[in-house]
Short mmCIF file of C-alpha atoms in Angstrom, two decimals:
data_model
loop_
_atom_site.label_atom_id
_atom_site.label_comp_id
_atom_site.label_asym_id
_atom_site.label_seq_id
_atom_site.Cartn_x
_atom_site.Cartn_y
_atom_site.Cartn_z
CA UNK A 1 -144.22 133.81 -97.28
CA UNK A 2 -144.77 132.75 -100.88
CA UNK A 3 -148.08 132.77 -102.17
CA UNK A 4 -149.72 129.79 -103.31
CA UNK A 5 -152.06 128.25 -106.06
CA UNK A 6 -153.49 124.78 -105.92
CA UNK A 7 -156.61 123.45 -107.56
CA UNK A 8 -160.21 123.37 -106.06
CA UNK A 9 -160.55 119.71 -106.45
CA UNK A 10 -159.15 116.70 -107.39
CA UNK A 11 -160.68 112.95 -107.77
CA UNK A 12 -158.16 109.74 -107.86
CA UNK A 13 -158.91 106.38 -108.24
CA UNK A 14 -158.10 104.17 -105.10
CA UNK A 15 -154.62 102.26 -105.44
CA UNK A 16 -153.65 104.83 -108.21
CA UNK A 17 -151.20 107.49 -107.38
CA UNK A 18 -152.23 110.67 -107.02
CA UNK A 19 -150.25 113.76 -108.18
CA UNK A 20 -151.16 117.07 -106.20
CA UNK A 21 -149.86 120.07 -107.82
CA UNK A 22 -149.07 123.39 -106.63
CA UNK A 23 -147.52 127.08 -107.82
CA UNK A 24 -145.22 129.22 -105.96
CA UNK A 25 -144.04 131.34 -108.12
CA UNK A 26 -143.11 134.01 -105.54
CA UNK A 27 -141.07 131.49 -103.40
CA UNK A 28 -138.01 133.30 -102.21
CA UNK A 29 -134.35 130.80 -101.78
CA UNK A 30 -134.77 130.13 -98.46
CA UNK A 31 -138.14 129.34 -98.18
CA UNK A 32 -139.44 125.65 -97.88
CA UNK A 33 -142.37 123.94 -99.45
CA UNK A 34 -144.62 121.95 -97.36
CA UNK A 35 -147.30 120.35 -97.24
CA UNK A 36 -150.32 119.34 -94.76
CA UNK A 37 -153.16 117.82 -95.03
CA UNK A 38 -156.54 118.25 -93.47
CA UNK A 39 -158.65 115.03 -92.76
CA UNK A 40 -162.37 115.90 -91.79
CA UNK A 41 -162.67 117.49 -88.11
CA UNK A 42 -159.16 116.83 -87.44
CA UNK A 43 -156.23 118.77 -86.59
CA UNK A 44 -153.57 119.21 -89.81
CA UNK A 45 -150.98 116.31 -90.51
CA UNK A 46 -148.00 117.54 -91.45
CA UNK A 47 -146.95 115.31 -94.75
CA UNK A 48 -143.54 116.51 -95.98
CA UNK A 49 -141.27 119.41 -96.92
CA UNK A 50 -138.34 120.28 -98.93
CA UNK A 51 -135.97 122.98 -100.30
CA UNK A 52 -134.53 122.02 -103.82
CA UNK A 53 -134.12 118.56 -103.89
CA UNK A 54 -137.07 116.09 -104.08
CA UNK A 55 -137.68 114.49 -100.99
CA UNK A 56 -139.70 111.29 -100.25
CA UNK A 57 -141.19 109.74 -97.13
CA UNK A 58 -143.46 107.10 -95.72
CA UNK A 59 -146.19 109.14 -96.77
CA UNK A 60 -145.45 110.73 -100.26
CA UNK A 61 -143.14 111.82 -102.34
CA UNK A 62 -142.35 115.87 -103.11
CA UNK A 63 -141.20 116.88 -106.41
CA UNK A 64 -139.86 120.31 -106.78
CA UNK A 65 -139.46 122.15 -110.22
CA UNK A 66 -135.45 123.27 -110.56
CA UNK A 67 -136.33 126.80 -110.84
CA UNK A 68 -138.63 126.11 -107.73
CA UNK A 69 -141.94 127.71 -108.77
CA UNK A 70 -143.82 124.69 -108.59
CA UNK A 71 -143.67 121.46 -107.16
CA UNK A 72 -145.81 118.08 -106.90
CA UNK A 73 -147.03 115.95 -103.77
CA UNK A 74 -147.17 112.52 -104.65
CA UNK A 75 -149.46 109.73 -102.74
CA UNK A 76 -148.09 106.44 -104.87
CA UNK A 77 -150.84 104.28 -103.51
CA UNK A 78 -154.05 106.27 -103.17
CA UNK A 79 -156.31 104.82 -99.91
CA UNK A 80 -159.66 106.32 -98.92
CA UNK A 81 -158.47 107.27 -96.11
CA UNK A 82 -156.15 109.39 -98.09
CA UNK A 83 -159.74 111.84 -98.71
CA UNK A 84 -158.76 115.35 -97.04
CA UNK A 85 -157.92 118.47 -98.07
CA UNK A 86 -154.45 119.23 -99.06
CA UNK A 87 -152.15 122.12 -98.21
CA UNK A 88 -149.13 123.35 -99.62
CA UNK A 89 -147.24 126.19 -98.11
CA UNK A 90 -143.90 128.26 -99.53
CA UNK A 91 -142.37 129.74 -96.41
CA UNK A 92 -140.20 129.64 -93.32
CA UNK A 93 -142.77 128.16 -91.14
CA UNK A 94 -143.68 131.32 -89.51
CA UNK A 95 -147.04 131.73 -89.53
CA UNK A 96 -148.75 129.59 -91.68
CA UNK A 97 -151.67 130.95 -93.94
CA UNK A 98 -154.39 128.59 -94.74
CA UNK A 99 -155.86 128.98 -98.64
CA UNK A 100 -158.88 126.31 -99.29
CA UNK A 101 -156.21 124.14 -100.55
CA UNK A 102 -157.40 120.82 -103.19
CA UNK A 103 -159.95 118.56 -101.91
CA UNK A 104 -158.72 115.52 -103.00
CA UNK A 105 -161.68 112.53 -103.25
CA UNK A 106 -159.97 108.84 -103.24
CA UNK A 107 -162.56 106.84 -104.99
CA UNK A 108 -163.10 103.02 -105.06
CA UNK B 1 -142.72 112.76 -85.94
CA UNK B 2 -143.46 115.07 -83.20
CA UNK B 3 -145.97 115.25 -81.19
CA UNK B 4 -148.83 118.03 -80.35
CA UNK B 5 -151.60 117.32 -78.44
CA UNK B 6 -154.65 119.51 -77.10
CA UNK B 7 -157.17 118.95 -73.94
CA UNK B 8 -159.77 118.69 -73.78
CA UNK B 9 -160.90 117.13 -77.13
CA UNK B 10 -164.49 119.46 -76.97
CA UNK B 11 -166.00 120.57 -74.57
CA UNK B 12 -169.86 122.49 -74.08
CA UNK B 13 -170.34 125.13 -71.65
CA UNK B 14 -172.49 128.26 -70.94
CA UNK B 15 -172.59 131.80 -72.32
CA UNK B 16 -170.14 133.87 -70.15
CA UNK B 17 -168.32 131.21 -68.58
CA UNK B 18 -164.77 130.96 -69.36
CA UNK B 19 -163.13 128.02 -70.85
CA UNK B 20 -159.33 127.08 -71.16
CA UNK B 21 -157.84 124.97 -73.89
CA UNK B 22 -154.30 123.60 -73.58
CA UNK B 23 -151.63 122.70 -76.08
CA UNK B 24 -148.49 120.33 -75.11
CA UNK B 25 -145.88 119.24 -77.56
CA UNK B 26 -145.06 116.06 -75.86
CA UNK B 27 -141.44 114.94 -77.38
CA UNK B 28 -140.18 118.14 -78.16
CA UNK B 29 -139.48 121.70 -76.48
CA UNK B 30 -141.49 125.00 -78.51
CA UNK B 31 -140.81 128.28 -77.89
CA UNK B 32 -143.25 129.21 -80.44
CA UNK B 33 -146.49 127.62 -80.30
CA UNK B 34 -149.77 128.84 -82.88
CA UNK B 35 -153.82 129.02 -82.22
CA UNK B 36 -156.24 128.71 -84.89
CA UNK B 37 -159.87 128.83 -84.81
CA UNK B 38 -162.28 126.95 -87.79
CA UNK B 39 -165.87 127.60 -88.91
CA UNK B 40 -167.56 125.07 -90.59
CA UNK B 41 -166.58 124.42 -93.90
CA UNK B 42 -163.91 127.04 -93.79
CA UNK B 43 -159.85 127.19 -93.58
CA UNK B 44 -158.02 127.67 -90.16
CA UNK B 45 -157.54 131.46 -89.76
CA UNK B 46 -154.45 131.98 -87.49
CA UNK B 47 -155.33 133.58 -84.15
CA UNK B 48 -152.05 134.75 -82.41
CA UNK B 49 -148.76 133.27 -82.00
CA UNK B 50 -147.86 132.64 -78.62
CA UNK B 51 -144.09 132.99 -77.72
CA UNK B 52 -142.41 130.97 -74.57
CA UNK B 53 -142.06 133.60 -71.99
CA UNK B 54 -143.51 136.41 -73.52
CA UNK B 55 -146.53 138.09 -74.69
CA UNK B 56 -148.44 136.78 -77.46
CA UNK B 57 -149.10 138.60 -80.54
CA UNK B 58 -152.56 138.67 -81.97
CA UNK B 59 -153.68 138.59 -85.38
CA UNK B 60 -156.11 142.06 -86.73
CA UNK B 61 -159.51 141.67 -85.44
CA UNK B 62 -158.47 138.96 -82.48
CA UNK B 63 -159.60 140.41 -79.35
CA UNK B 64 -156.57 139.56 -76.72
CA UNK B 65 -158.62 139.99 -73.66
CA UNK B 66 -160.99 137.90 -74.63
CA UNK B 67 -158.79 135.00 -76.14
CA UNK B 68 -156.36 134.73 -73.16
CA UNK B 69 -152.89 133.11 -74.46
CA UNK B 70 -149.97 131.87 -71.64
CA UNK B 71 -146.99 130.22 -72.88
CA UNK B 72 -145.31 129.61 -69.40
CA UNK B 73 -143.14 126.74 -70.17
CA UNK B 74 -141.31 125.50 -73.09
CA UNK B 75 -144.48 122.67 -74.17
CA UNK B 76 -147.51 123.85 -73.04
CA UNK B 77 -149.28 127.34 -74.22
CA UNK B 78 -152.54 127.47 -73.01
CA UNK B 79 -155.75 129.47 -74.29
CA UNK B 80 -158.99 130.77 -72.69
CA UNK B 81 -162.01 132.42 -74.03
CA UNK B 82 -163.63 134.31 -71.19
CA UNK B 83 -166.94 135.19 -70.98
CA UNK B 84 -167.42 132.74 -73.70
CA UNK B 85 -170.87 133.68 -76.32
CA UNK B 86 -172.26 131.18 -78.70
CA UNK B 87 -170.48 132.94 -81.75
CA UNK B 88 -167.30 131.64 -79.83
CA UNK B 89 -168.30 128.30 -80.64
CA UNK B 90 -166.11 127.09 -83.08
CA UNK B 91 -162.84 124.50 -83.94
CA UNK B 92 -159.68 125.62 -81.90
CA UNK B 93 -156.50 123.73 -83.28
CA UNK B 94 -153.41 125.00 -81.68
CA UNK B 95 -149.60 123.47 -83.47
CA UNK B 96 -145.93 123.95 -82.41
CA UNK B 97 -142.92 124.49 -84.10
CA UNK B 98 -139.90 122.05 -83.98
CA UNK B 99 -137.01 123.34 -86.10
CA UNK B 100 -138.58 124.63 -89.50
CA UNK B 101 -141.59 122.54 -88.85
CA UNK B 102 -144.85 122.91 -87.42
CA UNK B 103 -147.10 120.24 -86.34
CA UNK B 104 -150.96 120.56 -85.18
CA UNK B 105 -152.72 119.47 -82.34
CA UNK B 106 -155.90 117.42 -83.58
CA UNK B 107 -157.57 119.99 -82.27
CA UNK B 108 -161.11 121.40 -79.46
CA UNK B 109 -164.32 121.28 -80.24
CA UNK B 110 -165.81 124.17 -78.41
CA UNK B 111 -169.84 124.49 -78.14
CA UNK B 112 -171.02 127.61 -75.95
CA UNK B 113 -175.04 127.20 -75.13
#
């Protein structure tokens, strides 16, 4: 699997969007992005994944870079309850290997 | 989306008793099902990966007779810690795999006195 670089931390305002990046520089052309998310003393929610094209769901929205070393996880309309920690993953959903992932604080 | 869930939600028991977690995927058949563990304020570390039908295979530095893993049937893989010690105590989540996907159970609070 790919290995991954996110930031620490992140703050967003609530009702703004918030833009989650992440590196995967090693990401082979098979392998997926996803990404999870951690809310406190839960189990993590899968969010969404994707290949090469962008992909949007209920939840966010997933822009990938074309050459597919990078891509974005977009919340349009930050909520507090958004507040978690936020994985992203380059892989084939083998066995998935947790980093610390961004903390992202929604704000009011 | 799929569903994954875990019993019991926590559970407290005492040192060298054994305790068994288990892990269904309600809507959806897995023949590969996962078990983490979480400390406090640290990431899930991936335990072993438990295969329908076969043996599991444990991560370096999991102890397999200690962390017990059956995957008898195609949604429910089950874990127990025998002779359970208080450094045991810790965050099990457990998540299965539907197509390229996995999804988490919300997880087992496990306190050992």
């Amino acid at each position: 699997d790919a290995k991954t670089t996110q930031p620490t931390s992140m703050d967003c305002a609530e009702g703004r969007a918030a833009n989650l990046p992440c590196n995967h520089s090693t990401i082979s052309g098979n392998e997926y992005v996803y990404w999870y998310r951690q809310i406190h003393s839960q189990g993590p929610q899968y969010i969404i994944h994707g290949l090469k094209n962008n992909e949007t769901n209920e939840m966010a929205s997933l822009i990938i870079t074309e050459d597919r070393k990078s891509s974005t996880l977009i919340l349009p309309h930050a909520t507090l309850r958004d507040t978690a920690v936020y994985y992203c993953f380059g892989g084939s959903q083998g066995n998935l290997i947790f980093g610390k992932g961004t903390k992202l604080s929604v704000k009011p | 989306g799929a569903v994954v869930s875990q019993h019991p939600s926590r559970v407290i028991c005492k040192s060298g008793t054994s305790v068994k977690i288990e892990c269904r995927s309600l809507d959806f058949q897995a023949t590969t099902m996962f078990w983490y563990r979480q400390f406090p304020k640290q990431s899930l570390m991936l335990m072993a990966t438990s295969n329908e039908g076969s043996k599991a295979t444990y991560e370096q530095g999991v102890e397999k007779d200690k962390f017990l893993i059956n995957h008898a049937s195609l949604t429910l893989s089950t874990l127990t810690v025998t002779s359970a010690h208080p450094e045991d105590s810790s965050f099990y989540i457990c998540s299965a795999r539907e197509q390229e996907t996995q999804y988490f159970g919300p997880g087992t609070r496990l306190l050992v006195l």
